[in-house]
mmCIF file of C-alpha atoms and ligand atoms in Angstrom:
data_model
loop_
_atom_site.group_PDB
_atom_site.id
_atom_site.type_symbol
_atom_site.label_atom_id
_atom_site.label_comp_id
_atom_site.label_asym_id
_atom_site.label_seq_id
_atom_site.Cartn_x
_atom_site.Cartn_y
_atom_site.Cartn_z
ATOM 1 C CA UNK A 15 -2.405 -3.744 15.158
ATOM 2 C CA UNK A 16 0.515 -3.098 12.903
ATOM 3 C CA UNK A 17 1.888 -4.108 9.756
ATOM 4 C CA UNK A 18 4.192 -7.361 9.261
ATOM 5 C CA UNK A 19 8.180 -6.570 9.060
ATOM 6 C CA UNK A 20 9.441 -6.046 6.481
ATOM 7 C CA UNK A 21 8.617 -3.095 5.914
ATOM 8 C CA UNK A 22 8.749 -3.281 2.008
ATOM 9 C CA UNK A 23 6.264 -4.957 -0.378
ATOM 10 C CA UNK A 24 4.534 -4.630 -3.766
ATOM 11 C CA UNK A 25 2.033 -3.079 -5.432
ATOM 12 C CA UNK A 26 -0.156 -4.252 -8.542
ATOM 13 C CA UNK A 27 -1.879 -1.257 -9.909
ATOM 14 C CA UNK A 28 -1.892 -2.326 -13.397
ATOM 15 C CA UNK A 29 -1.257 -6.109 -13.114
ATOM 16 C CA UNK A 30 -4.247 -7.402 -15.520
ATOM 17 C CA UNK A 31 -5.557 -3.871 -16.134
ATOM 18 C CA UNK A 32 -5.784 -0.606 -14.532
ATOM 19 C CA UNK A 33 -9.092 1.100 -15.313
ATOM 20 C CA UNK A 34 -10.616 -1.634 -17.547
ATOM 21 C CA UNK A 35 -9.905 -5.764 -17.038
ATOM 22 C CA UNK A 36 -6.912 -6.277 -19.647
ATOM 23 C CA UNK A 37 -5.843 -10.150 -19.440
ATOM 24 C CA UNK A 38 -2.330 -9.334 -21.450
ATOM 25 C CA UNK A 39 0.044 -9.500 -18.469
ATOM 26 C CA UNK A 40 -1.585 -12.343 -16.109
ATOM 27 C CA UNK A 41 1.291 -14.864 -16.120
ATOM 28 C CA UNK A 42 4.294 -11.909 -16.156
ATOM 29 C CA UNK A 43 2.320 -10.493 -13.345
ATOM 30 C CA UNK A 44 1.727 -14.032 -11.099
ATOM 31 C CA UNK A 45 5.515 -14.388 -11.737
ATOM 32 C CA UNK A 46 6.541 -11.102 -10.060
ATOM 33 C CA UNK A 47 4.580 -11.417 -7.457
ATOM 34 C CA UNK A 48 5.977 -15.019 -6.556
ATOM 35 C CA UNK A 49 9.239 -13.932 -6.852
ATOM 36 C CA UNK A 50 8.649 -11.144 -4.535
ATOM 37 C CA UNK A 51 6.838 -13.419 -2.004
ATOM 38 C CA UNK A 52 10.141 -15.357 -1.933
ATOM 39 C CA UNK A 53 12.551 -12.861 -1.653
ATOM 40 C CA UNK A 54 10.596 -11.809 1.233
ATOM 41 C CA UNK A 55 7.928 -9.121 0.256
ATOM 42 C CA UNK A 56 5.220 -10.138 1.952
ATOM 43 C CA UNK A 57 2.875 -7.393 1.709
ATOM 44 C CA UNK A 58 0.940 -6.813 -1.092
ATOM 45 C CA UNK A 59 -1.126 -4.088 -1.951
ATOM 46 C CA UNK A 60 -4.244 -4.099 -4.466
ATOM 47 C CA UNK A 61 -7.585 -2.952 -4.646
ATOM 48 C CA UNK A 62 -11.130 -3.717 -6.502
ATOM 49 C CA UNK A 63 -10.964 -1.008 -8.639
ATOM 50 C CA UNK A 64 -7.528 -2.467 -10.044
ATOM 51 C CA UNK A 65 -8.587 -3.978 -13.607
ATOM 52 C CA UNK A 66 -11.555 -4.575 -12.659
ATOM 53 C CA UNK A 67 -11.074 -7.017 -10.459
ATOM 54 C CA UNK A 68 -8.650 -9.109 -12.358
ATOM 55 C CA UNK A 69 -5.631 -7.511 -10.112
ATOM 56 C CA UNK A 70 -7.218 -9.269 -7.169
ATOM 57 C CA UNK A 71 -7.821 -12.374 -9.368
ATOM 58 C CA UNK A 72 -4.240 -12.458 -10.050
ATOM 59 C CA UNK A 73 -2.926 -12.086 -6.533
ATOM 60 C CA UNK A 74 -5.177 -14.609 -5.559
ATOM 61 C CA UNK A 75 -3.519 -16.671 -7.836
ATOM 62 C CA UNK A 76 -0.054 -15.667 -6.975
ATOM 63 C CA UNK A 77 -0.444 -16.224 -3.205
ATOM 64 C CA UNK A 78 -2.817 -19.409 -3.548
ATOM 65 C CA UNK A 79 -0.148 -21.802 -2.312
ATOM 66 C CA UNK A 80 1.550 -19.570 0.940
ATOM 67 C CA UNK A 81 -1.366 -17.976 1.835
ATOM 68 C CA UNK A 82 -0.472 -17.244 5.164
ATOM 69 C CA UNK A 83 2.852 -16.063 3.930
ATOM 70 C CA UNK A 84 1.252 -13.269 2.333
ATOM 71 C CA UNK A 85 -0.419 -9.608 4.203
ATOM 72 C CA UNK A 86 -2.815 -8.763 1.450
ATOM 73 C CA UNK A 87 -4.263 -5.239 1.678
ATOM 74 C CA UNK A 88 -7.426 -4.333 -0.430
ATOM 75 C CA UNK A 89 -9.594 -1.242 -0.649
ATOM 76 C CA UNK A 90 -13.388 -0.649 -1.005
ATOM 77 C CA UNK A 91 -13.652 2.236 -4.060
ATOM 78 C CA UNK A 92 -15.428 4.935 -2.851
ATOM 79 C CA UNK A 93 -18.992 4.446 -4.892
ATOM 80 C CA UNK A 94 -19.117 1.347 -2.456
ATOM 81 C CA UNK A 95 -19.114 3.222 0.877
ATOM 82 C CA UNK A 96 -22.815 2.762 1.724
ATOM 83 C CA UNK A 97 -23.273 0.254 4.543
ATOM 84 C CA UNK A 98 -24.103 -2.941 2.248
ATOM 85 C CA UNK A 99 -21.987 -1.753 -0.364
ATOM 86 C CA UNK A 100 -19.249 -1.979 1.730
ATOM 87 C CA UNK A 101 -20.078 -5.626 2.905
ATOM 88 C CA UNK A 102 -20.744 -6.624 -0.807
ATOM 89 C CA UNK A 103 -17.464 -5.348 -1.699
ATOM 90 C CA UNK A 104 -15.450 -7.139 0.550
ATOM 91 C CA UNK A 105 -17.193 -10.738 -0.133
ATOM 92 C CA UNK A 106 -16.686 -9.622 -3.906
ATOM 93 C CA UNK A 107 -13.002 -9.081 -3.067
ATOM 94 C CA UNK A 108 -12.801 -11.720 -0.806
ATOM 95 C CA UNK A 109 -14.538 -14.528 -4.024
ATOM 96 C CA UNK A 110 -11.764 -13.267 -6.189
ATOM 97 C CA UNK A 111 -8.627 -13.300 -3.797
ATOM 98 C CA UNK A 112 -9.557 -17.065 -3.246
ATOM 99 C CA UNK A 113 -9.347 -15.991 0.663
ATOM 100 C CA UNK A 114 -11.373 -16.423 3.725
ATOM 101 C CA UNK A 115 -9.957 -13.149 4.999
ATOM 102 C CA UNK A 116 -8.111 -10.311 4.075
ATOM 103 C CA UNK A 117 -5.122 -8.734 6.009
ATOM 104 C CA UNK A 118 -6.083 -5.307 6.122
ATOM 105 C CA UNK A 119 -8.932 -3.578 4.267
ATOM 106 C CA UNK A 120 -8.572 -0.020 3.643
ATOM 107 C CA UNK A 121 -10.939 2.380 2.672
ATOM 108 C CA UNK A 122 -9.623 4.147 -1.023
ATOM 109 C CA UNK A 123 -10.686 7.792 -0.943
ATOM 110 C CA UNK A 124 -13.227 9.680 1.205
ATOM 111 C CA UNK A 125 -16.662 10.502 -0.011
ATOM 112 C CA UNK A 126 -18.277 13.612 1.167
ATOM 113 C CA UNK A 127 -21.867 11.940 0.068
ATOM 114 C CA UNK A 128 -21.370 8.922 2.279
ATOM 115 C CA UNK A 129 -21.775 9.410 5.787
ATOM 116 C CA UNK A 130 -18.326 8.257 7.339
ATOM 117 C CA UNK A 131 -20.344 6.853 10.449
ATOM 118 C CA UNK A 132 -22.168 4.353 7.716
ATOM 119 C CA UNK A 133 -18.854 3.737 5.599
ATOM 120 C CA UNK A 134 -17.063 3.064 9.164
ATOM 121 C CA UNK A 135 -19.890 0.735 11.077
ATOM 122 C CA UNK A 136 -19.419 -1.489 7.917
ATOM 123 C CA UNK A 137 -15.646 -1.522 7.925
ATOM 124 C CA UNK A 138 -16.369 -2.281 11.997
ATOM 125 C CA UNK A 139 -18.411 -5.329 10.991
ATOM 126 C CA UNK A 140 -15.830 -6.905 8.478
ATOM 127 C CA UNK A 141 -14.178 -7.524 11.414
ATOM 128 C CA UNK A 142 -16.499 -8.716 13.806
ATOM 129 C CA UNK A 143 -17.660 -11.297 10.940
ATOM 130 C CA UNK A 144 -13.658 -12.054 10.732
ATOM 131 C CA UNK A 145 -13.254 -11.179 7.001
ATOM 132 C CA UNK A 146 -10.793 -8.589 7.667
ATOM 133 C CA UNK A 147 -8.335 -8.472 10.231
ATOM 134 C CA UNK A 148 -7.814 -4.449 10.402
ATOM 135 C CA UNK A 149 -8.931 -1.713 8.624
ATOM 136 C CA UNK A 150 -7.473 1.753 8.083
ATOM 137 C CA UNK A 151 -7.796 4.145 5.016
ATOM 138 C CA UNK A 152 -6.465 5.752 2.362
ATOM 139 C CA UNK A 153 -5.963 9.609 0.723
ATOM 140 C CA UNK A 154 -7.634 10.752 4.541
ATOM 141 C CA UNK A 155 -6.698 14.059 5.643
ATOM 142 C CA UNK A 156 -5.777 14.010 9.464
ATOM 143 C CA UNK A 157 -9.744 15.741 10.203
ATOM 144 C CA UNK A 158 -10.875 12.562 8.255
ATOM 145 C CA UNK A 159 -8.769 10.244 10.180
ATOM 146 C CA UNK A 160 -10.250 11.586 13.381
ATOM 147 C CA UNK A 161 -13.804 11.146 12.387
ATOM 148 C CA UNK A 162 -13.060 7.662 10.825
ATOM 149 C CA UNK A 163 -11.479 6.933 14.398
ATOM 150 C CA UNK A 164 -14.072 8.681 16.329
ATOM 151 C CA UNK A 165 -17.358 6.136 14.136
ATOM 152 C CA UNK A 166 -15.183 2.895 15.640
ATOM 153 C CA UNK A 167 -16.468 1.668 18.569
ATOM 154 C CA UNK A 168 -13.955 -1.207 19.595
ATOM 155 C CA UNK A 169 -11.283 -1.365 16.802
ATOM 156 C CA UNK A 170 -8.687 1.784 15.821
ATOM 157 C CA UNK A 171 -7.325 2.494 12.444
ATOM 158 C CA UNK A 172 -4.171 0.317 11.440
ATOM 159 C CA UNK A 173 -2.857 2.687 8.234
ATOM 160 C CA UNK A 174 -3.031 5.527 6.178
ATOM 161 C CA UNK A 175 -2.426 4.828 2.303
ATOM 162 C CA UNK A 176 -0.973 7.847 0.795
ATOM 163 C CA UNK A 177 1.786 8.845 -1.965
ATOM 164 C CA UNK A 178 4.583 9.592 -0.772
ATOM 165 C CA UNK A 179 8.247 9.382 -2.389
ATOM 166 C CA UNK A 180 11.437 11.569 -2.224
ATOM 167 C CA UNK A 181 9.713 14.174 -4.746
ATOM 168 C CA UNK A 182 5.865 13.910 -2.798
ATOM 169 C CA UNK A 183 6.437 15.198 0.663
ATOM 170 C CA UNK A 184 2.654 17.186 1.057
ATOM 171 C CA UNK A 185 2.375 14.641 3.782
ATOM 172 C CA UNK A 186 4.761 15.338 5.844
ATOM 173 C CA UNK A 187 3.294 18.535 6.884
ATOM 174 C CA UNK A 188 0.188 16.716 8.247
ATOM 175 C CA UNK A 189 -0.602 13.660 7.600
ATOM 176 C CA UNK A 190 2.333 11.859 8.636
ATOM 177 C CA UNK A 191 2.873 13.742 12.117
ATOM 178 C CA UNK A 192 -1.062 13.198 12.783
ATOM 179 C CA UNK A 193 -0.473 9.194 12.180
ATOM 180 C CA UNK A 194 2.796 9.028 13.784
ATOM 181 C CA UNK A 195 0.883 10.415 17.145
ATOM 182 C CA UNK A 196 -1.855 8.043 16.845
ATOM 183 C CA UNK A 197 0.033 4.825 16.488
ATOM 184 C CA UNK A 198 -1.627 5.031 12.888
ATOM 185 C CA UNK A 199 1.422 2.894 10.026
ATOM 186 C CA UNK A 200 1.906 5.033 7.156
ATOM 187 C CA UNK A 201 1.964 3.513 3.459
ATOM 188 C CA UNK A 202 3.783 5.037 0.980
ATOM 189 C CA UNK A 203 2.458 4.845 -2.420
ATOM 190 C CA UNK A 204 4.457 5.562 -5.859
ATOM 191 C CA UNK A 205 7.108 5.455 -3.807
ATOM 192 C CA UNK A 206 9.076 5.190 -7.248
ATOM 193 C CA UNK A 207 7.306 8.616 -8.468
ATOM 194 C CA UNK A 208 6.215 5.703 -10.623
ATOM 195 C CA UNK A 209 9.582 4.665 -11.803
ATOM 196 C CA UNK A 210 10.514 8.723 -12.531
ATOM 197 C CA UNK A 211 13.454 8.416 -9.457
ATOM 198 C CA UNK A 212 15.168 5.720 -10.988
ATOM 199 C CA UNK A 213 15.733 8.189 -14.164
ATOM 200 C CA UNK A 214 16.883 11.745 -11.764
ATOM 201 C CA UNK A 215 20.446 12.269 -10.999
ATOM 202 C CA UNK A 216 20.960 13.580 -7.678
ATOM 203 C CA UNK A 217 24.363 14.191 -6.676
ATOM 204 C CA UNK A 218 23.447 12.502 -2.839
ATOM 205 C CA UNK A 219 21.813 10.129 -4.029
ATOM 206 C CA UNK A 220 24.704 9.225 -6.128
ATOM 207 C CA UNK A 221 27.237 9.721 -3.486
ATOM 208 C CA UNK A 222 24.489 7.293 -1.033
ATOM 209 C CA UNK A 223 24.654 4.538 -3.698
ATOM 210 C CA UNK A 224 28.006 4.468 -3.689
ATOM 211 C CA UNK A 225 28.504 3.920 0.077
ATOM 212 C CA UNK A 226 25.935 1.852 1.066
ATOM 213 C CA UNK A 227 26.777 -0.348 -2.710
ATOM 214 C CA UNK A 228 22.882 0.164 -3.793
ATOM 215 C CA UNK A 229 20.852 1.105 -6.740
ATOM 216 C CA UNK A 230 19.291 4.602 -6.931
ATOM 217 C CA UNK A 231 15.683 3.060 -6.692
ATOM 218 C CA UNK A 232 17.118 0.636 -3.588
ATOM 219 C CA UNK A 233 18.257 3.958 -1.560
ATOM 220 C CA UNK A 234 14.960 5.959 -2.298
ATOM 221 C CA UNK A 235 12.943 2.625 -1.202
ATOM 222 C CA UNK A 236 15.391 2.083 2.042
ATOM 223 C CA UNK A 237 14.926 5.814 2.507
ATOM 224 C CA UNK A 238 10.868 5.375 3.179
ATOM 225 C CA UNK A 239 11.146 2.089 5.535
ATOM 226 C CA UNK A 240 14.492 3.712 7.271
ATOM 227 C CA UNK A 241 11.508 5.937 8.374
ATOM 228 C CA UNK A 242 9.516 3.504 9.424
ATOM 229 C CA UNK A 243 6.884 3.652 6.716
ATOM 230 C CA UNK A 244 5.871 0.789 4.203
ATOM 231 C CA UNK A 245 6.990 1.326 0.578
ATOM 232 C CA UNK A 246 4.660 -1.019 -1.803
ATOM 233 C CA UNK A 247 6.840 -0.715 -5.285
ATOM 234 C CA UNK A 248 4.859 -2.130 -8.233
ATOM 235 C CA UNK A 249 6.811 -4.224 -10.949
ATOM 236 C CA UNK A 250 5.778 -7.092 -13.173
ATOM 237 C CA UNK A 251 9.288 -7.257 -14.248
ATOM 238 C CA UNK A 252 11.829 -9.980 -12.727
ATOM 239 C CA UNK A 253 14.529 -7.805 -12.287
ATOM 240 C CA UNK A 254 13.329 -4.893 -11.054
ATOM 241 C CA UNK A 255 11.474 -7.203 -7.946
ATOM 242 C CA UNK A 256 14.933 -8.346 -7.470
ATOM 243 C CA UNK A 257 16.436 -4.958 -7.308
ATOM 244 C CA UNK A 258 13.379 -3.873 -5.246
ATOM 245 C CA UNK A 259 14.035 -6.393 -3.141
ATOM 246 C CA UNK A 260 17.537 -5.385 -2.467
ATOM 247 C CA UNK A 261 16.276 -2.718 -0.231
ATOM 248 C CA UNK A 262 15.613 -4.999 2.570
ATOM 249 C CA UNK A 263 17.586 -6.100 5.276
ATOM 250 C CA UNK A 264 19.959 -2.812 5.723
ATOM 251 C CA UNK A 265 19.091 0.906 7.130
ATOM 252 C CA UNK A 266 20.632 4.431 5.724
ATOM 253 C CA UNK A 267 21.901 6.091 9.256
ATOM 254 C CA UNK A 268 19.501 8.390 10.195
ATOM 255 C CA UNK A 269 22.116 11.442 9.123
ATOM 256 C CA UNK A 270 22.013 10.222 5.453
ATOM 257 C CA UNK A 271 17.719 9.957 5.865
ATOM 258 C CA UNK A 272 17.895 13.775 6.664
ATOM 259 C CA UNK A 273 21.013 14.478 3.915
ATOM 260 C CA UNK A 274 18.066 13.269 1.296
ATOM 261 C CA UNK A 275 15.448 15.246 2.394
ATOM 262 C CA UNK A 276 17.203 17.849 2.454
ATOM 263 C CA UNK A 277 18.435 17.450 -0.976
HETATM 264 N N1 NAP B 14 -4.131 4.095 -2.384
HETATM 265 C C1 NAP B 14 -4.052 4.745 -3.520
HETATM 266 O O1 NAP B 14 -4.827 5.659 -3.824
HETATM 267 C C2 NAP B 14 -2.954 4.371 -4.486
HETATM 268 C C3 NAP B 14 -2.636 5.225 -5.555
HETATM 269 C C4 NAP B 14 -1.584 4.852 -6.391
HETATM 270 C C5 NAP B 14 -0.907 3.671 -6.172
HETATM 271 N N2 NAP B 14 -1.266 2.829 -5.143
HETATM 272 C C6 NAP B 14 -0.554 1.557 -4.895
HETATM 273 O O2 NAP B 14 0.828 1.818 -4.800
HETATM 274 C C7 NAP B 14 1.525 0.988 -5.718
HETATM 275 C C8 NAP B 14 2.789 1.674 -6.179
HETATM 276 O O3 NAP B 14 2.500 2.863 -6.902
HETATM 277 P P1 NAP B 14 2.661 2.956 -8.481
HETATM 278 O O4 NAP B 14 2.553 1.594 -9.067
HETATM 279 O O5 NAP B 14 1.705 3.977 -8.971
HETATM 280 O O6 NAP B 14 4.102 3.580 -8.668
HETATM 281 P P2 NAP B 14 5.592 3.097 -8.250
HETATM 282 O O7 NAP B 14 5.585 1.841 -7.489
HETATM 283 O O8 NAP B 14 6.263 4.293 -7.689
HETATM 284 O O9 NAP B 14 6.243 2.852 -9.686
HETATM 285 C C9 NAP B 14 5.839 1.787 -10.503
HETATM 286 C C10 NAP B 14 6.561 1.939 -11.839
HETATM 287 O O10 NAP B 14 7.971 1.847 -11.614
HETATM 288 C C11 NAP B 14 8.512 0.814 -12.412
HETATM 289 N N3 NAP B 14 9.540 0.151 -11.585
HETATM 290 C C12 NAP B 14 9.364 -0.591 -10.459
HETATM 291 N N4 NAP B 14 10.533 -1.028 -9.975
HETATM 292 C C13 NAP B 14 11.480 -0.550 -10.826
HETATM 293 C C14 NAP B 14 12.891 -0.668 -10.877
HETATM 294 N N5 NAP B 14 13.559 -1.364 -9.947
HETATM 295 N N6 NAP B 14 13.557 -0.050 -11.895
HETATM 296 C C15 NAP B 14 12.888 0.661 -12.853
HETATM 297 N N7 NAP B 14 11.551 0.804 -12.851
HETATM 298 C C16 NAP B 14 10.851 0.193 -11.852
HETATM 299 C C17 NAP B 14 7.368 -0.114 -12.763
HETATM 300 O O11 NAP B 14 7.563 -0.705 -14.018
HETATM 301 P P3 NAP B 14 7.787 -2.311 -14.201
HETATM 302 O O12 NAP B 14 6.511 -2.980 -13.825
HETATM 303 O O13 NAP B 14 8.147 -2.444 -15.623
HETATM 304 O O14 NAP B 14 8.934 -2.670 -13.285
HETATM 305 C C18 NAP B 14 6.190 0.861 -12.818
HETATM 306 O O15 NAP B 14 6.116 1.469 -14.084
HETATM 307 C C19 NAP B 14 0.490 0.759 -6.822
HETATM 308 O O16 NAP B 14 0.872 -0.302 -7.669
HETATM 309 C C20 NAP B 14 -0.720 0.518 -6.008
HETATM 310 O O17 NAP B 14 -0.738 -0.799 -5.466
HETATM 311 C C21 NAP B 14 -2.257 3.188 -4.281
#
């Protein structure tokens, strides 16, 4: 199973919190992520470490009306990969989304003192029980993305989670050749470098903007889903959704892709 077109969504680490619940920008936030939803960013990524919970509460909120419009990915943190940890998680996730089921459930980060077979027999039963409708991971090396695969006994990984941005490329060395052969989707986190890109000056990057008629942060965006990969940008700010969302709809030619990396 693959991820919904297009190719481009959000992100909400630190909408209502990061580490610890923090209520300040719950309206702001719900706003961003509506706008998003109608300029056509469908996917959004969160997780129940996010605030505490609150950044599911709030994407619940945003999506409560167009629920189906919305692909919601969520994660299990990784001091909740025992077998009923893992179920309690989800319903957890699942009470504050407002959702009978979420989109695709991903585990966050590996941990060597779970056994993956009892982390992955869980994730298995989600979606027998129909409370997620794929699961993949997060942070997995490709050896951990084998044995993941290798505990599932009638469903096969959907995604890998893992940063990735114009300045983060450790994964194309592995990871992304590994997921590319196994039909795994790739999703690129910070693919802003947290918002650092839109401040470098990059003489192709320049000369790209002015051909294509795009923002710096619209051509590095463009630049992960022209490789078929899913860019989740986080803002809580109007105009930098809209400008986010300007990266949709349009490819760089595959020449200009490699004139990036390359630079
Ligand atoms: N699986 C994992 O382990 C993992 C790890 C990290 C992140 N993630 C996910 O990936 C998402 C994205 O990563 P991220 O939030 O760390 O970094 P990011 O999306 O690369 O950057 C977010 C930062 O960029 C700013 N920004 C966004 N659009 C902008 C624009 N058009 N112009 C200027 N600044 C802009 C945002 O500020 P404003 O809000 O003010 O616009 C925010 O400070 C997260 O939110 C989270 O959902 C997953």
């Amino acid at each position: 199973m693959h991820l919904p077109n297009p190719h481009l969504g959000m992100g909400t680490w630190g909408m209502g919190g990061t580490w610890e619940r923090d209520p300040a920008n719950i309206d702001a936030s719900i706003e961003a992520l509506r706008l998003g939803l109608s300029l056509g960013l469908r996917i959004i990524d969160v997780a129940e470490l996010y605030g505490r919970g609150l950044s599911e509460e709030i994407v619940g909120r945003a999506v409560a009306e167009h629920r189906p419009d919305a692909y919601i990915i969520s994660k299990v943190w990784k001091t909740h990969l025992r077998y009923e940890d893992v179920l309690r998680a989800a319903d957890s996730s699942l009470e504050r989304l407002g959702t009978d089921y979420i989109d695709l459930y991903l585990v966050h980060w590996p941990n060597a003192d779970v056994p993956l077979s009892e982390t992955m027999r869980a994730m298995e039963k989600l979606v027998d029980d129909k409370m997620v409708r794929a699961i993949g991971v997060s942070n997995f090396t490709p050896e951990l993305m084998e044995e993941a695969q290798g505990h599932l006994k009638h469903t096969t990984l959907t995604a890998n989670e893992i940063e990735y941005n114009l300045h983060a490329r450790d994964a194309e060395q592995g990871i992304i050749p590994y997921c590319r052969a196994h039909d795994i989707d790739i999703i690129a986190y910070r693919p802003l470098a947290k918002g650092a890109l839109a401040r470098h000056t990059n003489s192709v990057l320049d000369e790209l903007a002015k051909k294509y008629g795009k923002t710096h942060n619209q051509i590095v965006l463009n630049w992960i889903t022209s490789q078929n990969m899913i860019a989740i940008p986080k803002s809580s700010n109007l105009a930098h959704i809209k400008e986010n969302a300007g990266a949709l709809n349009w490819n760089l030619e595959p020449d200009d892709v490699e004139r990036l990396r390359a630079a």
